[in-house]
PDB file of C-alpha atoms in Angstrom:
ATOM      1  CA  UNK P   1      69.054 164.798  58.445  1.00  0.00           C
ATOM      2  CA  UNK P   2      66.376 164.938  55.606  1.00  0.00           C
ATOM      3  CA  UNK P   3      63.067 167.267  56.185  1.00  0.00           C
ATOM      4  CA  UNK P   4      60.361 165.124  56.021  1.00  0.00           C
ATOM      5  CA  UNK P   5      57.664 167.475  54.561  1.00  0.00           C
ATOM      6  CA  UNK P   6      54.562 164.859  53.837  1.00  0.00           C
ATOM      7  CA  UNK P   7      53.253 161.632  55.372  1.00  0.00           C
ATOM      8  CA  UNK P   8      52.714 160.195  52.769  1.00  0.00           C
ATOM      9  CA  UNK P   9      54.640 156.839  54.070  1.00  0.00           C
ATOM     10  CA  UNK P  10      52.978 156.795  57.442  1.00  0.00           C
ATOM     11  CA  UNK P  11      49.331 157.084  55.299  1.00  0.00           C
ATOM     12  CA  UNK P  12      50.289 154.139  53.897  1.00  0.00           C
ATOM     13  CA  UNK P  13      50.857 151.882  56.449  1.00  0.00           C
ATOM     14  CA  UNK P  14      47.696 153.153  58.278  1.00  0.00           C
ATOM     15  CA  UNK P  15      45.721 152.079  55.667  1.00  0.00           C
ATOM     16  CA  UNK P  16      47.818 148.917  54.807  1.00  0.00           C
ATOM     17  CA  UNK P  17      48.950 149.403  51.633  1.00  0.00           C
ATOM     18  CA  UNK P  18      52.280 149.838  49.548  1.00  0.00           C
ATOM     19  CA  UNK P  19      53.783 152.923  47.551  1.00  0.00           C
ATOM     20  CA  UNK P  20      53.782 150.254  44.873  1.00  0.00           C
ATOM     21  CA  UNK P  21      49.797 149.805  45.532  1.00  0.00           C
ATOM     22  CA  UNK P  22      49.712 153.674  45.312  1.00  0.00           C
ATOM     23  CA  UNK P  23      51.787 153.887  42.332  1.00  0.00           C
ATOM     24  CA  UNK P  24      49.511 151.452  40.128  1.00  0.00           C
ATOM     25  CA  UNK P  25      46.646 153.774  41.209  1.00  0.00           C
ATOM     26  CA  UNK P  26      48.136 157.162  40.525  1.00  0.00           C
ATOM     27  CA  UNK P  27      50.334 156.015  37.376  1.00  0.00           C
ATOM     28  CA  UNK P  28      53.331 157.023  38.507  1.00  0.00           C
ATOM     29  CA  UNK P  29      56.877 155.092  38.837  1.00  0.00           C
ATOM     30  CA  UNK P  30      57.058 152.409  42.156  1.00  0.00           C
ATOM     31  CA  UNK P  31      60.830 154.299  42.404  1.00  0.00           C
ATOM     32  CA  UNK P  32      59.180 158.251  42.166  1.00  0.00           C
ATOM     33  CA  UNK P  33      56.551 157.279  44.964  1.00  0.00           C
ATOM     34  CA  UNK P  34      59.361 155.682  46.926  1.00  0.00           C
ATOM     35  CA  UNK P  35      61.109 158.931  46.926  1.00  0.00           C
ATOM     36  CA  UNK P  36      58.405 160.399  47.807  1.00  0.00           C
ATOM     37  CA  UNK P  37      57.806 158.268  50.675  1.00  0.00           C
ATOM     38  CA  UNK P  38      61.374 158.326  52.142  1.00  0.00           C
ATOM     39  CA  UNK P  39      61.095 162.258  51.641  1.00  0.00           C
ATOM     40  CA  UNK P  40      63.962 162.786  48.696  1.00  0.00           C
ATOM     41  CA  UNK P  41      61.796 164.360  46.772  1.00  0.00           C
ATOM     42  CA  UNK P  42      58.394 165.971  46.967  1.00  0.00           C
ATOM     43  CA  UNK P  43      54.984 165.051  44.696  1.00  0.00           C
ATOM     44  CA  UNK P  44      53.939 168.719  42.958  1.00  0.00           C
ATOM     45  CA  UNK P  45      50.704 169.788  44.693  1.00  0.00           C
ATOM     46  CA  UNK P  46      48.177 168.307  41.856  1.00  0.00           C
ATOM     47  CA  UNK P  47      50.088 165.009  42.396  1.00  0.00           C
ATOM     48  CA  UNK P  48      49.304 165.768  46.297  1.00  0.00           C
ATOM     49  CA  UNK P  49      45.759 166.076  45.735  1.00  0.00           C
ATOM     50  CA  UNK P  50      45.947 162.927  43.580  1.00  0.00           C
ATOM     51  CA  UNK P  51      47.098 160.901  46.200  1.00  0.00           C
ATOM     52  CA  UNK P  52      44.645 162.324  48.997  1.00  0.00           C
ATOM     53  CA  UNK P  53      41.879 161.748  46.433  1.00  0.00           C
ATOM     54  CA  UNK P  54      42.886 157.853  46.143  1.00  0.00           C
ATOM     55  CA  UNK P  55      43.392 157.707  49.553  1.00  0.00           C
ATOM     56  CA  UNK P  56      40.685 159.037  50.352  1.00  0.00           C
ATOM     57  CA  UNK P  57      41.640 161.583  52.843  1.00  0.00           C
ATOM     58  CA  UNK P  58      42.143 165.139  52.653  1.00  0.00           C
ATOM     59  CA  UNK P  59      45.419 166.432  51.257  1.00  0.00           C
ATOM     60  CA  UNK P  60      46.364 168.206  54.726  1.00  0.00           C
ATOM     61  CA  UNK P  61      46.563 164.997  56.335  1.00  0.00           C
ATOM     62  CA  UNK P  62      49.507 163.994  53.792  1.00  0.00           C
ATOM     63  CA  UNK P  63      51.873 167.143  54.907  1.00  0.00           C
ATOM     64  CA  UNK P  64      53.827 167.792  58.252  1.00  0.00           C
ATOM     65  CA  UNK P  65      53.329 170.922  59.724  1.00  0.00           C
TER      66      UNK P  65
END
């Protein structure tokens, strides 16, 4: 069973948009920010911020506790 360490996915589809919509905006690969979003692999923490910036939310709302 894979960790799931950000909500990053679930963000997403509360605001209605796509990890490809996401990765236009940050400039990062549509395949990275679907790994991030299935929880392979994790964005660094300035990449975090990034994200909770263009999402406008605050970066603790993209992690699990």
């Amino acid at each position: 069973m894979i960790k799931k360490y950000n909500k990053i996915k679930s963000v997403l589809a509360e605001q209605e948009k796509t990890s490809i919509w996401l990765a236009e905006q940050i400039g990062k690969d549509k395949s990275t920010v679907s790994r991030w979003c299935t929880n392979d692999m994790q964005p660094s923490i300035e990449t975090l911020f990034l994200i909770a910036k263009t999402l406008e939310i605050s970066p603790k709302e993209l992690l699990t506790e």
